[in-house]
């Protein structure tokens, strides 16, 4: 088993003038005083981290807040400089640019700033000067081995039976067997027990790290293992080094207060979001990676919402005339194919009893009958409002009256309390992809008795969820109103005599029940093209 030595050197410089993303404009390889120089030409000073790995020998530079300004991502060199290839990888998650310089042996190297450029000097003894090589004037090469370690070594299977094995030793053994480069943090500790037969090495590697509470990153030529805390701190440090950009996102349809709730979880710890209702805009200050995510979220959410017109008709009808509607709305009689559900308006519903709900496919015929009954005084349309609601938002309708009741407190202060009685309706439409409409309906019918002597409010409530197609009608029945009527008869003059007048008159009271029907018809408002 060969011994591999890993060298990890990380140097983080102060951020200088990182107000916006910079560009890697070119890479030059040349010889100076018998050594090879690799110059990264940048349009601004960049913060970077560098380290080296072996087998193969690669010098890695991570340039923070830099984009690739070159047309290619992989170049091969065969000019005697000691540099075999140069690979450029953009990491969009953390917003840095990785430059990997593969050399033909293990060399010491140094780095320095020269203006905006970063110059890497490789201690390879070059006998004679070579022509300057530039990536900008060279053709990119195709890399034969691409992808992660997982993809290139997936055929390796492992059989293993160990108990309380040291996780460091175990992971190193797996890496040695497969032949991959492995870098582990000093914080990697723990023991695991494993008994597996011919499983893919990557599955085993993944399982062992999870059992030990570890995580890892994959690179084209190595795997790096560490604790979640270390990776989190590194990610935070990387984000802290990135510049903050300010962008204004002007919304076309959505309200900033609603969209901002979906954006806040995406912000980095330094991110700030501000709402401007005057221009219907959202102002975000954050790193570029966050802005990319926010742009995508806004594109998905800031779309024109469907509007639904909700037509409501509230009708009072004498229960003795309910059969005049022409059909029995019960499950036993749906011959016209008009009603779905458990409505039965031909049976008496006690006050405060169950409210029946169903779906009416064709409201036109029933509406004509209701109009005919109203013409002869056998029904009454209490209200017939129309309201337009945006998809998934509430529409509220009130038909009734308000009155005040005065009361005197113990301190002699008179207070007036407001009460509302009538029909209160709230509807939330939900339109799905097939244009079916789900209605969340809450209905309340209230009446008041003894208003002058001490009012009593009688309330009947119903709550339902119904799915209909565009133009179908949801009908609610079972709301019952009792109307008391007093009539007096007798001798016209004698019944008015005080004290003895009651001997010459007859008082009669009658009670009449009315059924209140609520018809709710949604219509999807279509755009005119």
Coordinates of C-alpha atoms in Angstrom, one line a residue:
X1 CA 0.0 0.0 0.0
X2 CA 1.7 3.2 -1.2
X3 CA 1.9 6.1 1.1
X4 CA 0.5 9.4 -0.1
X5 CA 1.4 12.7 1.5
X6 CA -1.1 15.5 1.2
X7 CA -0.1 19.1 1.6
X8 CA -2.8 21.6 2.4
X9 CA -1.9 25.3 2.6
X10 CA -4.6 27.9 3.0
X11 CA -3.8 31.6 2.9
X12 CA -6.7 34.1 2.9
X13 CA -5.9 37.7 2.0
X14 CA -7.9 40.8 2.9
X15 CA -10.6 41.7 0.5
X16 CA -9.6 44.7 -1.6
X17 CA -12.1 46.6 -3.8
X18 CA -14.6 43.8 -4.1
X19 CA -17.6 45.9 -5.0
X20 CA -18.5 43.6 -8.0
X21 CA -17.5 40.4 -9.6
X22 CA -14.1 40.4 -11.4
X23 CA -13.0 38.4 -14.5
X24 CA -10.1 36.0 -15.2
X25 CA -9.1 37.5 -18.5
X26 CA -6.1 35.2 -19.3
X27 CA -3.6 32.7 -18.1
X28 CA 0.0 32.9 -19.1
X29 CA 2.8 30.3 -18.7
X30 CA 6.4 31.4 -19.2
X31 CA 9.9 30.9 -17.8
X32 CA 11.8 33.5 -15.8
X33 CA 15.3 33.0 -14.4
X34 CA 15.1 29.3 -14.9
X35 CA 11.7 28.8 -13.2
X36 CA 8.2 28.4 -14.5
X37 CA 5.7 31.2 -13.9
X38 CA 1.9 30.9 -14.2
X39 CA 0.2 34.3 -14.3
X40 CA -3.5 34.7 -13.7
X41 CA -4.5 37.9 -15.3
X42 CA -7.4 39.6 -13.5
X43 CA -9.3 42.8 -14.0
X44 CA -9.3 43.5 -10.2
X45 CA -7.5 42.4 -7.1
X46 CA -9.0 39.1 -5.9
X47 CA -9.1 37.3 -2.6
X48 CA -8.0 33.7 -3.0
X49 CA -7.2 30.4 -1.2
X50 CA -4.6 28.0 -2.5
X51 CA -3.4 24.4 -1.7
X52 CA -1.7 21.5 -3.5
X53 CA -2.4 17.8 -3.8
X54 CA -0.4 14.9 -5.1
X55 CA -1.1 11.9 -7.4
X56 CA -1.6 13.7 -9.7
X57 CA 0.4 16.8 -8.7
X58 CA -2.0 19.7 -8.8
X59 CA -1.7 23.3 -7.5
X60 CA -5.2 24.6 -6.8
X61 CA -6.2 28.3 -6.6
X62 CA -9.8 29.3 -5.5
X63 CA -10.5 32.9 -6.6
X64 CA -13.3 34.5 -4.7
X65 CA -15.9 36.5 -6.6
X66 CA -14.3 35.9 -10.0
X67 CA -15.9 34.7 -13.2
X68 CA -14.2 32.9 -16.1
X69 CA -13.6 35.4 -18.9
X70 CA -12.0 32.7 -21.1
X71 CA -13.9 30.7 -23.7
X72 CA -12.5 27.3 -22.5
X73 CA -12.3 25.4 -19.2
X74 CA -9.5 22.9 -19.9
X75 CA -6.1 23.4 -21.6
X76 CA -3.2 21.0 -22.2
X77 CA 0.4 22.2 -22.5
X78 CA 3.4 20.3 -24.0
X79 CA 6.1 23.0 -24.0
X80 CA 8.6 21.7 -21.4
X81 CA 7.4 24.2 -18.7
X82 CA 6.5 21.4 -16.4
X83 CA 2.8 22.4 -16.6
X84 CA 0.8 19.5 -18.1
X85 CA -2.7 21.0 -18.0
X86 CA -4.8 23.9 -16.6
X87 CA -8.4 23.4 -15.7
X88 CA -10.9 26.2 -14.8
X89 CA -14.0 25.3 -12.8
X90 CA -16.8 27.7 -11.8
X91 CA -18.5 26.9 -8.5
X92 CA -21.9 28.6 -8.6
X93 CA -22.9 27.6 -5.1
X94 CA -20.1 29.5 -3.3
X95 CA -19.4 31.8 -6.2
X96 CA -15.7 31.2 -6.6
X97 CA -13.5 30.2 -9.6
X98 CA -11.1 27.3 -9.2
X99 CA -7.9 27.1 -11.3
X100 CA -6.2 23.7 -11.2
X101 CA -2.6 23.7 -12.5
X102 CA -1.4 20.1 -13.0
X103 CA 2.4 19.8 -13.1
X104 CA 4.6 16.8 -14.0
X105 CA 6.2 16.4 -10.6
X106 CA 5.9 17.5 -7.1
X107 CA 7.4 21.0 -6.9
X108 CA 7.5 23.7 -4.3
X109 CA 5.7 26.9 -5.3
X110 CA 5.3 30.5 -4.2
X111 CA 2.7 33.1 -5.1
X112 CA 2.5 36.9 -5.1
X113 CA 0.4 39.8 -6.3
X114 CA 1.6 41.9 -9.3
X115 CA -1.0 44.6 -9.6
X116 CA -4.3 42.8 -10.2
X117 CA -2.5 39.6 -11.3
X118 CA -1.7 36.6 -9.2
X119 CA 1.7 35.0 -10.2
X120 CA 2.6 31.4 -9.2
X121 CA 6.3 30.6 -9.4
X122 CA 7.0 26.8 -9.7
X123 CA 10.5 25.7 -8.7
X124 CA 11.1 23.6 -11.8
X125 CA 14.5 24.0 -13.2
X126 CA 14.1 25.0 -16.9
X127 CA 17.2 24.8 -18.9
X128 CA 16.1 27.2 -21.7
X129 CA 13.4 29.8 -22.1
X130 CA 10.2 28.7 -23.7
X131 CA 7.7 30.8 -25.7
X132 CA 5.0 32.4 -23.7
X133 CA 1.8 30.3 -23.7
X134 CA -1.5 32.1 -23.4
X135 CA -4.9 30.5 -22.8
X136 CA -6.6 33.3 -24.7
X137 CA -4.7 32.4 -27.9
X138 CA -4.9 28.6 -27.4
X139 CA -7.6 26.2 -28.3
X140 CA -9.4 24.5 -25.3
X141 CA -8.9 20.7 -25.0
X142 CA -11.4 18.0 -24.3
X143 CA -10.8 16.3 -21.0
X144 CA -11.1 12.5 -21.2
X145 CA -11.9 11.9 -17.5
X146 CA -14.6 14.2 -16.4
X147 CA -17.1 14.2 -13.5
X148 CA -16.6 13.3 -9.9
X149 CA -14.7 10.4 -8.2
X150 CA -18.1 8.7 -7.9
X151 CA -18.6 8.5 -11.6
X152 CA -15.0 7.5 -12.6
X153 CA -14.6 4.8 -9.9
X154 CA -18.1 3.4 -9.6
X155 CA -17.2 -0.2 -10.6
X156 CA -15.3 -1.0 -7.4
X157 CA -17.1 -3.3 -5.0
X158 CA -16.1 -3.9 -1.4
X159 CA -16.7 -6.8 1.1
X160 CA -15.9 -5.8 4.7
X161 CA -16.4 -7.2 8.2
X162 CA -15.0 -5.0 11.0
X163 CA -16.1 -4.2 14.5
X164 CA -15.4 -0.9 16.3
X165 CA -13.0 0.1 13.6
X166 CA -11.4 3.5 13.6
X167 CA -13.2 5.7 11.1
X168 CA -10.0 7.4 9.9
X169 CA -8.3 4.0 9.2
X170 CA -11.4 2.7 7.6
X171 CA -11.8 5.6 5.2
X172 CA -8.2 5.6 4.3
X173 CA -8.4 1.9 3.6
X174 CA -11.3 2.4 1.2
X175 CA -9.5 5.2 -0.5
X176 CA -6.3 3.2 -0.9
X177 CA -8.2 0.2 -2.3
X178 CA -10.1 2.3 -4.9
X179 CA -7.1 4.5 -5.6
X180 CA -8.5 7.9 -4.9
X181 CA -7.0 10.9 -3.2
X182 CA -8.3 11.6 0.3
X183 CA -7.9 14.6 2.5
X184 CA -9.2 14.4 6.1
X185 CA -9.5 17.0 8.8
X186 CA -7.9 16.5 12.2
X187 CA -11.4 16.7 13.7
X188 CA -12.4 13.4 12.0
X189 CA -12.8 10.8 14.8
X190 CA -15.0 7.9 15.8
X191 CA -15.5 4.2 15.5
X192 CA -18.0 2.2 13.4
X193 CA -18.9 -1.4 12.9
X194 CA -19.4 -2.6 9.3
X195 CA -20.5 -5.9 7.8
X196 CA -21.1 -5.7 4.0
X197 CA -20.7 -7.9 1.0
X198 CA -19.8 -6.6 -2.5
X199 CA -21.3 -3.2 -2.2
X200 CA -20.3 -0.2 -4.3
X201 CA -17.4 1.5 -2.6
X202 CA -19.1 4.9 -2.8
X203 CA -22.2 3.7 -1.0
X204 CA -20.0 2.3 1.8
X205 CA -18.0 5.5 2.0
X206 CA -21.1 7.5 2.2
X207 CA -22.6 5.3 4.9
X208 CA -19.4 5.3 7.1
X209 CA -19.2 9.1 7.0
X210 CA -22.9 9.5 7.9
X211 CA -22.6 7.1 10.8
X212 CA -19.6 9.0 12.1
X213 CA -21.4 12.3 11.8
X214 CA -19.1 13.5 9.0
X215 CA -19.6 15.1 5.6
X216 CA -17.4 15.4 2.5
X217 CA -16.9 17.3 -0.7
X218 CA -16.0 15.6 -4.1
X219 CA -13.5 17.1 -6.5
X220 CA -12.4 15.8 -9.9
X221 CA -9.2 14.3 -8.3
X222 CA -9.9 13.9 -4.6
X223 CA -12.4 13.6 -1.7
X224 CA -12.2 15.9 1.3
X225 CA -13.7 14.7 4.6
X226 CA -14.5 16.8 7.6
X227 CA -17.1 17.6 10.3
X228 CA -20.3 19.5 9.6
X229 CA -19.1 22.3 11.8
X230 CA -15.9 22.8 9.8
X231 CA -17.7 22.8 6.5
X232 CA -20.3 25.2 7.8
X233 CA -17.7 27.6 9.2
X234 CA -15.8 27.4 5.9
X235 CA -18.9 28.1 3.9
X236 CA -19.7 31.1 6.2
X237 CA -16.2 32.4 5.9
X238 CA -16.4 32.1 2.1
X239 CA -19.7 34.0 2.1
X240 CA -18.3 36.6 4.4
X241 CA -15.5 37.3 2.0
X242 CA -17.8 37.8 -1.0
X243 CA -19.0 41.3 -1.9
X244 CA -22.6 42.5 -1.3
X245 CA -24.5 43.7 -4.4
X246 CA -27.7 45.8 -4.2
X247 CA -30.4 44.9 -6.7
X248 CA -34.0 46.2 -7.2
X249 CA -36.6 43.7 -8.2
X250 CA -39.7 45.4 -9.6
X251 CA -42.8 43.2 -9.3
X252 CA -45.5 43.2 -11.9
X253 CA -48.4 41.3 -10.2
X254 CA -47.5 40.2 -6.7
X255 CA -47.3 42.4 -3.6
X256 CA -43.8 42.8 -2.1
X257 CA -45.0 41.7 1.4
X258 CA -46.2 38.4 0.0
X259 CA -43.1 37.7 -2.1
X260 CA -40.7 38.7 0.6
X261 CA -41.9 35.9 2.9
X262 CA -40.5 33.4 0.3
X263 CA -37.3 35.3 -0.2
X264 CA -36.1 35.7 3.4
X265 CA -35.1 32.1 4.0
X266 CA -32.8 32.3 0.9
X267 CA -30.8 35.3 2.3
X268 CA -27.3 34.9 3.6
X269 CA -26.7 36.0 7.2
X270 CA -25.5 39.4 5.8
X271 CA -28.4 39.8 3.5
X272 CA -31.0 42.6 3.8
X273 CA -34.3 42.9 2.2
X274 CA -36.4 46.1 2.0
X275 CA -39.9 46.6 0.6
X276 CA -41.0 49.6 -1.4
X277 CA -44.8 49.6 -1.7
X278 CA -44.8 52.9 -3.6
X279 CA -43.0 51.3 -6.6
X280 CA -44.1 47.7 -5.8
X281 CA -40.5 46.7 -5.6
X282 CA -38.2 44.6 -3.4
X283 CA -34.6 45.8 -2.7
X284 CA -32.1 43.1 -1.8
X285 CA -28.6 43.5 -0.6
X286 CA -26.7 40.2 -0.7
X287 CA -24.0 38.1 -2.5
X288 CA -24.4 37.2 -6.1
X289 CA -25.3 33.6 -5.5
X290 CA -28.3 34.7 -3.4
X291 CA -29.3 37.1 -6.1
X292 CA -29.4 34.3 -8.6
X293 CA -31.7 32.3 -6.4
X294 CA -33.9 35.3 -5.7
X295 CA -34.2 36.1 -9.4
X296 CA -35.4 32.5 -10.1
X297 CA -38.0 32.6 -7.2
X298 CA -39.4 35.9 -8.3
X299 CA -39.7 34.6 -11.9
X300 CA -41.7 31.7 -10.6
X301 CA -44.0 33.6 -8.2
X302 CA -44.5 37.0 -9.8
X303 CA -47.0 35.9 -12.4
X304 CA -50.5 37.1 -13.4
X305 CA -53.0 35.4 -11.1
X306 CA -56.3 34.0 -12.3
X307 CA -59.4 36.0 -11.4
X308 CA -62.7 34.5 -10.5
X309 CA -66.1 36.3 -10.6
X310 CA -68.3 35.0 -7.8
X311 CA -72.1 35.5 -8.4
X312 CA -74.2 35.1 -5.3
X313 CA -78.0 34.9 -5.1
X314 CA -79.7 34.8 -1.7
X315 CA -83.4 33.9 -1.9
X316 CA -86.1 33.5 0.7
X317 CA -88.9 31.1 -0.3
X318 CA -91.9 29.9 1.6
X319 CA -91.4 26.3 2.5
X320 CA -94.8 25.4 1.2
X321 CA -93.7 26.7 -2.2
X322 CA -90.3 24.9 -2.4
X323 CA -91.8 22.2 -4.6
X324 CA -92.6 24.8 -7.1
X325 CA -89.0 24.7 -8.1
X326 CA -89.9 21.6 -10.1
X327 CA -87.5 19.0 -8.8
X328 CA -86.8 17.3 -5.5
X329 CA -83.2 18.0 -4.7
X330 CA -82.5 14.7 -3.0
X331 CA -80.4 11.7 -3.8
X332 CA -83.6 9.8 -4.6
X333 CA -84.6 12.1 -7.4
X334 CA -81.8 13.5 -9.7
X335 CA -83.7 12.7 -12.9
X336 CA -82.8 16.0 -14.5
X337 CA -79.2 15.5 -13.8
X338 CA -79.0 19.0 -12.3
X339 CA -78.2 18.4 -8.7
X340 CA -75.3 16.5 -7.1
X341 CA -75.1 16.0 -3.3
X342 CA -77.5 15.7 -0.4
X343 CA -79.8 18.7 -0.8
X344 CA -83.5 18.1 0.0
X345 CA -85.4 21.4 0.1
X346 CA -88.8 19.6 0.2
X347 CA -88.4 18.5 3.8
X348 CA -88.6 20.8 6.8
X349 CA -85.3 21.7 8.4
X350 CA -85.6 22.7 12.0
X351 CA -84.1 26.1 13.0
X352 CA -80.4 25.6 13.6
X353 CA -80.5 22.2 12.0
X354 CA -78.2 20.7 9.4
X355 CA -77.5 22.8 6.3
X356 CA -77.7 20.8 3.1
X357 CA -75.2 21.4 0.3
X358 CA -75.0 20.3 -3.3
X359 CA -73.9 21.2 -6.8
X360 CA -76.3 22.5 -9.5
X361 CA -75.1 22.1 -13.0
X362 CA -77.7 24.3 -14.7
X363 CA -78.9 27.2 -12.7
X364 CA -80.9 28.9 -15.5
X365 CA -84.0 26.7 -15.2
X366 CA -84.1 27.1 -11.4
X367 CA -83.5 30.8 -11.6
X368 CA -86.4 31.2 -14.0
X369 CA -88.7 29.4 -11.6
X370 CA -87.5 31.6 -8.7
X371 CA -88.2 34.7 -10.7
X372 CA -91.7 33.4 -11.4
X373 CA -92.4 32.8 -7.7
X374 CA -91.1 36.2 -6.8
X375 CA -93.4 37.8 -9.3
X376 CA -96.4 36.4 -7.4
X377 CA -95.0 37.1 -3.9
X378 CA -94.0 33.5 -3.1
X379 CA -90.3 34.2 -2.9
X380 CA -88.0 37.1 -2.4
X381 CA -84.5 37.8 -3.6
X382 CA -82.7 39.2 -0.6
X383 CA -79.4 40.0 -2.4
X384 CA -77.7 39.3 -5.7
X385 CA -74.1 40.6 -5.4
X386 CA -71.2 39.9 -7.7
X387 CA -67.6 40.1 -6.6
X388 CA -64.3 39.4 -8.2
X389 CA -61.6 37.6 -6.3
X390 CA -58.0 36.7 -7.2
X391 CA -57.2 33.0 -7.1
X392 CA -56.5 31.8 -3.6
X393 CA -57.7 35.0 -1.9
X394 CA -60.8 35.5 0.1
X395 CA -64.0 37.3 -1.1
X396 CA -66.4 38.5 1.6
X397 CA -70.1 39.4 1.0
X398 CA -72.4 40.9 3.6
X399 CA -76.1 41.3 3.1
X400 CA -78.0 42.5 6.1
X401 CA -78.3 45.4 8.5
X402 CA -76.5 46.8 11.5
X403 CA -78.2 48.1 14.8
X404 CA -77.0 49.4 18.1
X405 CA -78.0 48.4 21.6
X406 CA -77.5 50.9 24.4
X407 CA -76.5 49.8 27.9
X408 CA -75.7 51.6 31.1
X409 CA -72.8 50.5 33.2
X410 CA -72.4 50.5 36.9
X411 CA -70.6 53.8 36.6
X412 CA -73.6 55.3 34.8
X413 CA -71.7 55.5 31.5
X414 CA -73.9 54.6 28.4
X415 CA -72.2 52.4 25.8
X416 CA -73.5 51.5 22.4
X417 CA -72.7 48.1 21.0
X418 CA -73.0 47.4 17.3
X419 CA -74.5 44.2 16.0
X420 CA -74.8 42.9 12.4
X421 CA -77.5 40.5 11.3
X422 CA -78.2 39.1 7.9
X423 CA -76.3 36.9 5.4
X424 CA -72.5 36.8 5.8
X425 CA -70.6 34.9 3.2
X426 CA -66.9 34.3 2.6
X427 CA -65.6 32.4 -0.4
X428 CA -62.0 31.5 -1.3
X429 CA -61.6 30.1 -4.9
X430 CA -58.8 27.8 -5.8
X431 CA -58.4 27.1 -9.6
X432 CA -56.3 24.1 -10.5
X433 CA -54.4 23.3 -13.7
X434 CA -57.4 21.7 -15.3
X435 CA -59.5 24.8 -14.5
X436 CA -61.7 23.1 -11.9
X437 CA -62.6 25.4 -9.1
X438 CA -62.5 24.4 -5.4
X439 CA -64.5 26.8 -3.3
X440 CA -63.9 27.2 0.5
X441 CA -67.2 28.5 1.7
X442 CA -68.3 29.8 5.1
X443 CA -71.9 31.0 5.4
X444 CA -73.7 32.6 8.3
X445 CA -77.4 33.5 8.5
X446 CA -78.5 35.5 11.5
X447 CA -81.8 37.1 12.6
X448 CA -82.7 39.2 15.6
X449 CA -85.8 39.0 17.8
X450 CA -87.0 41.4 20.6
X451 CA -84.8 44.1 19.3
X452 CA -86.4 46.8 21.5
X453 CA -86.6 44.8 24.7
X454 CA -83.3 43.1 24.7
X455 CA -82.3 41.6 21.4
X456 CA -81.6 37.9 20.8
X457 CA -79.6 37.0 17.8
X458 CA -80.2 33.6 16.2
X459 CA -77.3 32.3 14.1
X460 CA -77.0 29.4 11.7
X461 CA -73.6 28.7 10.3
X462 CA -72.2 26.3 7.6
X463 CA -68.7 25.6 6.3
X464 CA -67.9 23.5 3.3
X465 CA -65.4 22.8 0.5
X466 CA -66.9 22.1 -2.9
X467 CA -65.3 21.4 -6.3
X468 CA -67.1 22.7 -9.4
X469 CA -66.3 23.4 -13.0
X470 CA -66.5 26.9 -14.4
X471 CA -70.1 28.1 -14.3
X472 CA -71.5 25.4 -12.0
X473 CA -73.5 26.5 -9.0
X474 CA -73.1 25.5 -5.3
X475 CA -76.4 25.7 -3.5
X476 CA -76.9 25.8 0.2
X477 CA -80.2 25.1 1.9
X478 CA -81.5 24.4 5.4
X479 CA -81.4 28.0 6.7
X480 CA -84.9 28.5 8.2
X481 CA -86.5 31.8 9.2
X482 CA -89.7 31.8 11.3
X483 CA -91.9 34.8 10.6
X484 CA -94.5 35.7 13.3
X485 CA -97.7 37.6 12.2
X486 CA -100.3 39.0 14.6
X487 CA -103.9 39.8 13.4
X488 CA -106.7 41.5 15.4
X489 CA -110.5 41.2 14.6
X490 CA -113.7 42.4 16.3
X491 CA -116.2 45.3 16.5
X492 CA -114.5 48.4 15.2
X493 CA -115.6 50.8 17.9
X494 CA -116.1 48.5 20.9
X495 CA -112.7 46.8 20.7
X496 CA -111.1 50.2 21.3
X497 CA -112.8 50.8 24.7
X498 CA -110.3 50.7 27.5
X499 CA -110.4 47.9 30.0
X500 CA -113.4 46.1 28.4
X501 CA -112.3 46.4 24.8
X502 CA -110.8 42.9 24.8
X503 CA -114.3 41.4 25.2
X504 CA -115.1 42.7 21.7
X505 CA -112.0 41.6 19.8
X506 CA -110.0 38.5 18.9
X507 CA -106.2 38.3 18.6
X508 CA -104.7 35.7 16.4
X509 CA -101.0 35.0 15.6
X510 CA -99.6 32.9 12.8
X511 CA -96.1 31.5 12.3
X512 CA -94.7 31.1 8.8
X513 CA -91.4 29.3 7.9
X514 CA -89.2 30.5 5.1
X515 CA -86.3 28.6 3.6
X516 CA -83.2 30.7 2.7
X517 CA -81.3 29.4 -0.3
X518 CA -77.8 30.6 -1.2
X519 CA -76.6 30.0 -4.7
X520 CA -72.9 30.5 -5.4
X521 CA -71.7 30.5 -9.1
X522 CA -68.0 31.0 -9.9
X523 CA -66.8 32.1 -13.4
X524 CA -63.2 32.2 -14.4
X525 CA -62.4 35.6 -16.0
X526 CA -60.6 34.9 -19.2
X527 CA -58.2 37.4 -20.7
X528 CA -59.2 39.1 -24.0
X529 CA -56.5 38.5 -26.5

